[in-house]
PDB file of C-alpha atoms in Angstrom:
ATOM      1  CA  MET A  16       0.068 -16.618 -27.438  1.00  0.00           C
ATOM      2  CA  SER A  17       0.635 -14.346 -30.408  1.00  0.00           C
ATOM      3  CA  ASP A  18       2.480 -11.027 -30.313  1.00  0.00           C
ATOM      4  CA  ASN A  19      -0.779  -9.354 -31.310  1.00  0.00           C
ATOM      5  CA  GLN A  20      -2.598 -10.788 -28.269  1.00  0.00           C
ATOM      6  CA  ILE A  21       0.217  -9.683 -25.957  1.00  0.00           C
ATOM      7  CA  HIS A  22       0.147  -6.214 -27.550  1.00  0.00           C
ATOM      8  CA  ASN A  23      -3.629  -6.020 -26.937  1.00  0.00           C
ATOM      9  CA  HIS A  24      -3.193  -7.031 -23.290  1.00  0.00           C
ATOM     10  CA  LEU A  25      -0.468  -4.391 -22.855  1.00  0.00           C
ATOM     11  CA  ASN A  26      -2.635  -1.644 -24.347  1.00  0.00           C
ATOM     12  CA  ASN A  27      -5.762  -2.621 -22.397  1.00  0.00           C
ATOM     13  CA  ALA A  28      -3.824  -2.859 -19.113  1.00  0.00           C
ATOM     14  CA  LEU A  29      -2.134   0.467 -19.852  1.00  0.00           C
ATOM     15  CA  ASN A  30      -5.493   2.156 -20.491  1.00  0.00           C
ATOM     16  CA  ALA A  31      -6.920   0.777 -17.234  1.00  0.00           C
ATOM     17  CA  LEU A  32      -3.888   2.030 -15.274  1.00  0.00           C
ATOM     18  CA  LYS A  33      -4.050   5.496 -16.836  1.00  0.00           C
ATOM     19  CA  GLN A  34      -7.745   5.750 -15.936  1.00  0.00           C
ATOM     20  CA  GLY A  35      -7.031   4.924 -12.289  1.00  0.00           C
ATOM     21  CA  GLY A  36      -8.256   1.342 -12.603  1.00  0.00           C
ATOM     22  CA  LEU A  37      -7.051  -1.931 -11.151  1.00  0.00           C
ATOM     23  CA  ILE A  38      -5.510  -4.720 -13.190  1.00  0.00           C
ATOM     24  CA  LEU A  39      -4.895  -8.395 -12.508  1.00  0.00           C
ATOM     25  CA  TYR A  40      -1.647  -9.464 -14.132  1.00  0.00           C
ATOM     26  CA  PRO A  41       1.074 -12.114 -14.095  1.00  0.00           C
ATOM     27  CA  THR A  42       4.422 -11.138 -12.590  1.00  0.00           C
ATOM     28  CA  ASP A  43       7.687 -13.014 -12.211  1.00  0.00           C
ATOM     29  CA  THR A  44       6.454 -14.366  -8.880  1.00  0.00           C
ATOM     30  CA  VAL A  45       2.690 -14.708  -8.387  1.00  0.00           C
ATOM     31  CA  TRP A  46      -0.446 -13.206  -9.937  1.00  0.00           C
ATOM     32  CA  GLY A  47      -0.697  -9.576  -8.867  1.00  0.00           C
ATOM     33  CA  ILE A  48      -3.284  -6.866  -8.454  1.00  0.00           C
ATOM     34  CA  GLY A  49      -1.864  -3.614  -9.729  1.00  0.00           C
ATOM     35  CA  CYS A  50      -2.570   0.069 -10.135  1.00  0.00           C
ATOM     36  CA  ASP A  51      -0.762   3.350 -10.709  1.00  0.00           C
ATOM     37  CA  ALA A  52       1.532   3.682  -7.684  1.00  0.00           C
ATOM     38  CA  THR A  53       1.036   7.469  -7.658  1.00  0.00           C
ATOM     39  CA  ASN A  54      -2.782   7.334  -7.567  1.00  0.00           C
ATOM     40  CA  VAL A  55      -4.104   7.536  -3.976  1.00  0.00           C
ATOM     41  CA  LYS A  56      -7.665   6.514  -4.933  1.00  0.00           C
ATOM     42  CA  ALA A  57      -6.474   3.499  -6.941  1.00  0.00           C
ATOM     43  CA  VAL A  58      -4.325   2.352  -4.000  1.00  0.00           C
ATOM     44  CA  GLU A  59      -7.385   2.731  -1.707  1.00  0.00           C
ATOM     45  CA  ASN A  60      -9.352   0.557  -4.115  1.00  0.00           C
ATOM     46  CA  ILE A  61      -6.746  -2.212  -3.865  1.00  0.00           C
ATOM     47  CA  PHE A  62      -6.991  -2.169  -0.055  1.00  0.00           C
ATOM     48  CA  LYS A  63     -10.803  -2.387  -0.330  1.00  0.00           C
ATOM     49  CA  LEU A  64     -10.699  -5.211  -2.890  1.00  0.00           C
ATOM     50  CA  LYS A  65      -8.267  -7.250  -0.799  1.00  0.00           C
ATOM     51  CA  LYS A  66     -10.171  -6.362   2.414  1.00  0.00           C
ATOM     52  CA  ARG A  67      -6.777  -5.436   3.762  1.00  0.00           C
ATOM     53  CA  ASN A  68      -5.909  -2.996   6.515  1.00  0.00           C
ATOM     54  CA  ASP A  69      -4.376   0.077   4.894  1.00  0.00           C
ATOM     55  CA  ASN A  70      -1.520   0.203   7.408  1.00  0.00           C
ATOM     56  CA  LYS A  71       0.040  -2.864   5.744  1.00  0.00           C
ATOM     57  CA  ALA A  72       2.355  -1.636   2.995  1.00  0.00           C
ATOM     58  CA  LEU A  73       2.203  -2.839  -0.618  1.00  0.00           C
ATOM     59  CA  ILE A  74       4.996  -3.627  -3.084  1.00  0.00           C
ATOM     60  CA  CYS A  75       5.701  -1.601  -6.241  1.00  0.00           C
ATOM     61  CA  LEU A  76       7.339  -2.721  -9.460  1.00  0.00           C
ATOM     62  CA  VAL A  77       9.658  -0.568 -11.569  1.00  0.00           C
ATOM     63  CA  ALA A  78      11.216  -1.416 -14.928  1.00  0.00           C
ATOM     64  CA  ASP A  79      14.866  -0.672 -14.168  1.00  0.00           C
ATOM     65  CA  ASP A  80      17.411   1.319 -12.133  1.00  0.00           C
ATOM     66  CA  ARG A  81      16.538   4.536 -13.961  1.00  0.00           C
ATOM     67  CA  MET A  82      12.884   4.246 -12.955  1.00  0.00           C
ATOM     68  CA  LEU A  83      13.856   3.271  -9.405  1.00  0.00           C
ATOM     69  CA  LYS A  84      15.690   6.600  -9.067  1.00  0.00           C
ATOM     70  CA  LYS A  85      12.381   8.471  -9.647  1.00  0.00           C
ATOM     71  CA  TYR A  86      11.048   7.028  -6.399  1.00  0.00           C
ATOM     72  CA  ILE A  87      14.128   6.559  -4.218  1.00  0.00           C
ATOM     73  CA  ASN A  88      16.413   9.552  -3.831  1.00  0.00           C
ATOM     74  CA  LYS A  89      19.297   7.750  -2.137  1.00  0.00           C
ATOM     75  CA  ILE A  90      19.704   4.128  -3.258  1.00  0.00           C
ATOM     76  CA  PRO A  91      22.225   2.254  -1.083  1.00  0.00           C
ATOM     77  CA  GLU A  92      25.054   0.606  -3.071  1.00  0.00           C
ATOM     78  CA  THR A  93      24.111  -2.643  -1.368  1.00  0.00           C
ATOM     79  CA  ALA A  94      20.829  -2.609  -3.331  1.00  0.00           C
ATOM     80  CA  PHE A  95      22.667  -2.840  -6.652  1.00  0.00           C
ATOM     81  CA  ASP A  96      24.899  -5.599  -5.267  1.00  0.00           C
ATOM     82  CA  LEU A  97      21.867  -7.601  -4.132  1.00  0.00           C
ATOM     83  CA  MET A  98      20.051  -7.152  -7.441  1.00  0.00           C
ATOM     84  CA  ASN A  99      23.144  -8.269  -9.371  1.00  0.00           C
ATOM     85  CA  ILE A 100      23.952 -11.379  -7.337  1.00  0.00           C
ATOM     86  CA  GLU A 101      20.471 -12.617  -6.419  1.00  0.00           C
ATOM     87  CA  ASP A 102      19.099 -15.132  -8.932  1.00  0.00           C
ATOM     88  CA  SER A 103      15.596 -15.337  -7.467  1.00  0.00           C
ATOM     89  CA  PRO A 104      13.073 -12.478  -7.228  1.00  0.00           C
ATOM     90  CA  ILE A 105      14.001  -9.949  -4.570  1.00  0.00           C
ATOM     91  CA  THR A 106      12.033  -7.007  -3.240  1.00  0.00           C
ATOM     92  CA  ILE A 107      13.991  -4.314  -1.442  1.00  0.00           C
ATOM     93  CA  ILE A 108      12.548  -1.957   1.151  1.00  0.00           C
ATOM     94  CA  TYR A 109      14.023   1.533   0.799  1.00  0.00           C
ATOM     95  CA  ASP A 110      13.996   4.543   3.125  1.00  0.00           C
ATOM     96  CA  LYS A 111      12.424   7.899   2.249  1.00  0.00           C
ATOM     97  CA  PRO A 112      10.444   7.214  -0.940  1.00  0.00           C
ATOM     98  CA  GLN A 113       9.267  10.084  -3.121  1.00  0.00           C
ATOM     99  CA  ASN A 114       6.730  10.714  -5.900  1.00  0.00           C
ATOM    100  CA  LEU A 115       4.399   7.892  -4.788  1.00  0.00           C
ATOM    101  CA  ALA A 116       0.864   7.847  -3.372  1.00  0.00           C
ATOM    102  CA  ASN A 117       1.128   8.651   0.344  1.00  0.00           C
ATOM    103  CA  ASN A 118      -1.132   5.706   1.290  1.00  0.00           C
ATOM    104  CA  LEU A 119       1.361   3.349  -0.373  1.00  0.00           C
ATOM    105  CA  ILE A 120       4.219   4.399   1.894  1.00  0.00           C
ATOM    106  CA  ALA A 121       4.671   2.479   5.160  1.00  0.00           C
ATOM    107  CA  GLU A 122       4.337   4.206   8.521  1.00  0.00           C
ATOM    108  CA  ASP A 123       8.145   4.149   8.939  1.00  0.00           C
ATOM    109  CA  ASN A 124       8.519   6.115   5.657  1.00  0.00           C
ATOM    110  CA  THR A 125       9.702   3.163   3.563  1.00  0.00           C
ATOM    111  CA  ILE A 126       8.565   1.472   0.368  1.00  0.00           C
ATOM    112  CA  ALA A 127       9.102  -2.028  -1.015  1.00  0.00           C
ATOM    113  CA  ILE A 128      10.162  -2.077  -4.687  1.00  0.00           C
ATOM    114  CA  ARG A 129      11.123  -4.875  -7.077  1.00  0.00           C
ATOM    115  CA  ILE A 130      12.483  -4.890 -10.619  1.00  0.00           C
ATOM    116  CA  PRO A 131      10.671  -7.930 -12.043  1.00  0.00           C
ATOM    117  CA  ASP A 132      12.221 -10.501 -14.343  1.00  0.00           C
ATOM    118  CA  SER A 133       9.190 -10.675 -16.632  1.00  0.00           C
ATOM    119  CA  GLU A 134       9.046  -9.447 -20.211  1.00  0.00           C
ATOM    120  CA  PHE A 135       5.342  -8.584 -19.933  1.00  0.00           C
ATOM    121  CA  CYS A 136       5.895  -6.569 -16.724  1.00  0.00           C
ATOM    122  CA  PHE A 137       8.927  -4.840 -18.216  1.00  0.00           C
ATOM    123  CA  GLN A 138       6.968  -3.789 -21.319  1.00  0.00           C
ATOM    124  CA  LEU A 139       3.998  -2.629 -19.247  1.00  0.00           C
ATOM    125  CA  LEU A 140       6.188  -0.621 -16.878  1.00  0.00           C
ATOM    126  CA  ARG A 141       8.105   0.989 -19.756  1.00  0.00           C
ATOM    127  CA  LYS A 142       4.929   1.931 -21.631  1.00  0.00           C
ATOM    128  CA  PHE A 143       3.328   3.251 -18.437  1.00  0.00           C
ATOM    129  CA  ASN A 144       6.601   5.025 -17.583  1.00  0.00           C
ATOM    130  CA  GLY A 145       6.006   4.690 -13.878  1.00  0.00           C
ATOM    131  CA  ALA A 146       5.744   2.408 -10.883  1.00  0.00           C
ATOM    132  CA  ILE A 147       2.877  -0.064 -10.634  1.00  0.00           C
ATOM    133  CA  VAL A 148       1.595  -1.626  -7.426  1.00  0.00           C
ATOM    134  CA  SER A 149       2.001  -5.391  -7.214  1.00  0.00           C
ATOM    135  CA  THR A 150       0.198  -7.196  -4.419  1.00  0.00           C
ATOM    136  CA  SER A 151      -0.792 -10.838  -4.414  1.00  0.00           C
ATOM    137  CA  ALA A 152      -4.177 -11.578  -6.007  1.00  0.00           C
ATOM    138  CA  ASN A 153      -5.933 -12.794  -2.879  1.00  0.00           C
ATOM    139  CA  ILE A 154      -8.328 -11.568  -0.219  1.00  0.00           C
ATOM    140  CA  SER A 155      -6.277 -10.651   2.855  1.00  0.00           C
ATOM    141  CA  GLY A 156      -5.744 -13.671   5.097  1.00  0.00           C
ATOM    142  CA  ASN A 157      -6.371 -16.184   2.318  1.00  0.00           C
ATOM    143  CA  PRO A 158      -3.561 -18.170   0.660  1.00  0.00           C
ATOM    144  CA  THR A 159      -1.740 -16.628  -2.281  1.00  0.00           C
ATOM    145  CA  PRO A 160      -3.053 -18.255  -5.478  1.00  0.00           C
ATOM    146  CA  LYS A 161      -0.437 -20.393  -7.225  1.00  0.00           C
ATOM    147  CA  SER A 162      -2.257 -20.294 -10.577  1.00  0.00           C
ATOM    148  CA  PHE A 163      -4.879 -18.233 -12.374  1.00  0.00           C
ATOM    149  CA  LYS A 164      -7.617 -20.787 -11.656  1.00  0.00           C
ATOM    150  CA  GLU A 165      -7.057 -20.351  -7.886  1.00  0.00           C
ATOM    151  CA  ILE A 166      -7.842 -16.604  -7.967  1.00  0.00           C
ATOM    152  CA  HIS A 167     -11.006 -15.815  -5.996  1.00  0.00           C
ATOM    153  CA  GLU A 168     -14.037 -14.706  -7.996  1.00  0.00           C
ATOM    154  CA  ASP A 169     -14.298 -11.458  -5.971  1.00  0.00           C
ATOM    155  CA  ILE A 170     -10.800 -10.496  -7.139  1.00  0.00           C
ATOM    156  CA  LEU A 171     -11.611 -11.299 -10.785  1.00  0.00           C
ATOM    157  CA  LYS A 172     -14.814  -9.225 -10.613  1.00  0.00           C
ATOM    158  CA  GLY A 173     -13.184  -6.408  -8.636  1.00  0.00           C
ATOM    159  CA  VAL A 174     -10.511  -5.404 -11.153  1.00  0.00           C
ATOM    160  CA  ASP A 175     -11.009  -3.294 -14.260  1.00  0.00           C
ATOM    161  CA  TYR A 176      -8.878  -5.455 -16.548  1.00  0.00           C
ATOM    162  CA  VAL A 177      -7.575  -9.032 -16.411  1.00  0.00           C
ATOM    163  CA  VAL A 178      -4.367  -9.758 -18.319  1.00  0.00           C
ATOM    164  CA  ASN A 179      -5.206 -13.343 -19.161  1.00  0.00           C
ATOM    165  CA  LEU A 180      -1.772 -14.617 -20.160  1.00  0.00           C
ATOM    166  CA  PRO A 181      -0.715 -18.206 -19.496  1.00  0.00           C
ATOM    167  CA  ASP A 182       0.966 -18.570 -16.132  1.00  0.00           C
ATOM    168  CA  GLU A 183       3.715 -20.951 -17.187  1.00  0.00           C
ATOM    169  CA  ASN A 184       6.433 -18.346 -16.469  1.00  0.00           C
ATOM    170  CA  LEU A 185       5.206 -17.571 -12.977  1.00  0.00           C
ATOM    171  CA  GLY A 186       6.946 -18.646  -9.856  1.00  0.00           C
ATOM    172  CA  THR A 187       4.819 -20.215  -7.176  1.00  0.00           C
ATOM    173  CA  LYS A 188       5.899 -18.056  -4.276  1.00  0.00           C
ATOM    174  CA  PRO A 189       6.333 -14.373  -3.491  1.00  0.00           C
ATOM    175  CA  SER A 190       9.720 -12.688  -3.686  1.00  0.00           C
ATOM    176  CA  SER A 191      12.232 -12.453  -0.874  1.00  0.00           C
ATOM    177  CA  ILE A 192      12.046  -9.121   0.944  1.00  0.00           C
ATOM    178  CA  ILE A 193      15.119  -7.354   2.295  1.00  0.00           C
ATOM    179  CA  LYS A 194      15.086  -4.010   4.109  1.00  0.00           C
ATOM    180  CA  LEU A 195      18.036  -1.703   3.403  1.00  0.00           C
ATOM    181  CA  SER A 196      18.407   1.326   5.617  1.00  0.00           C
ATOM    182  CA  GLU A 197      20.295   4.399   4.453  1.00  0.00           C
ATOM    183  CA  ASP A 198      22.772   3.732   7.271  1.00  0.00           C
ATOM    184  CA  GLY A 199      23.719   0.423   5.628  1.00  0.00           C
ATOM    185  CA  LYS A 200      21.758  -1.885   7.936  1.00  0.00           C
ATOM    186  CA  VAL A 201      20.406  -5.004   6.154  1.00  0.00           C
ATOM    187  CA  GLN A 202      17.412  -6.911   7.518  1.00  0.00           C
ATOM    188  CA  ILE A 203      15.787 -10.007   5.940  1.00  0.00           C
ATOM    189  CA  ILE A 204      12.006  -9.638   6.203  1.00  0.00           C
ATOM    190  CA  ARG A 205      10.896 -12.638   4.103  1.00  0.00           C
ATOM    191  CA  LYS A 206      13.109 -15.358   2.655  1.00  0.00           C
TER     192      LYS A 206
END
């Protein structure tokens, strides 16, 4: 894929996000449905599209530590240690998020955030200059698609923009999820 095509996908995805739309995009793990993580209506639309109960929290992506600090006031040191030593994708659940859509935050006042290892995601996050929701591109209860061709037609029709990049860089499974409490407690949620 040419740089020009990637640039076009970035701009089109960026425009959809800024207008409160939903995008379908490749991440470092699986294909994701995304939106502006500060837009309550856009988050509602993801729950509707996935036919998912809105009390199940969603994951957000941020570009780097600097962006993470916009959404998490007190980042435990353990988080940086985990991000530095873990060689596979890791999502960390943090206490007391801020500056995010309230319907994105779990009932226990936590949020799951990952810094993806994907050049496309990094560029999109930097250009958007904010967190983007990343939830698997499936109807709730159905298997997570392992490739673009496995994505359900309702998902493809339900988003405002599809970033149709090859999925050769994708992993085939979701990230590990670890919950870090401010008091230093570490809990593995998904390995």
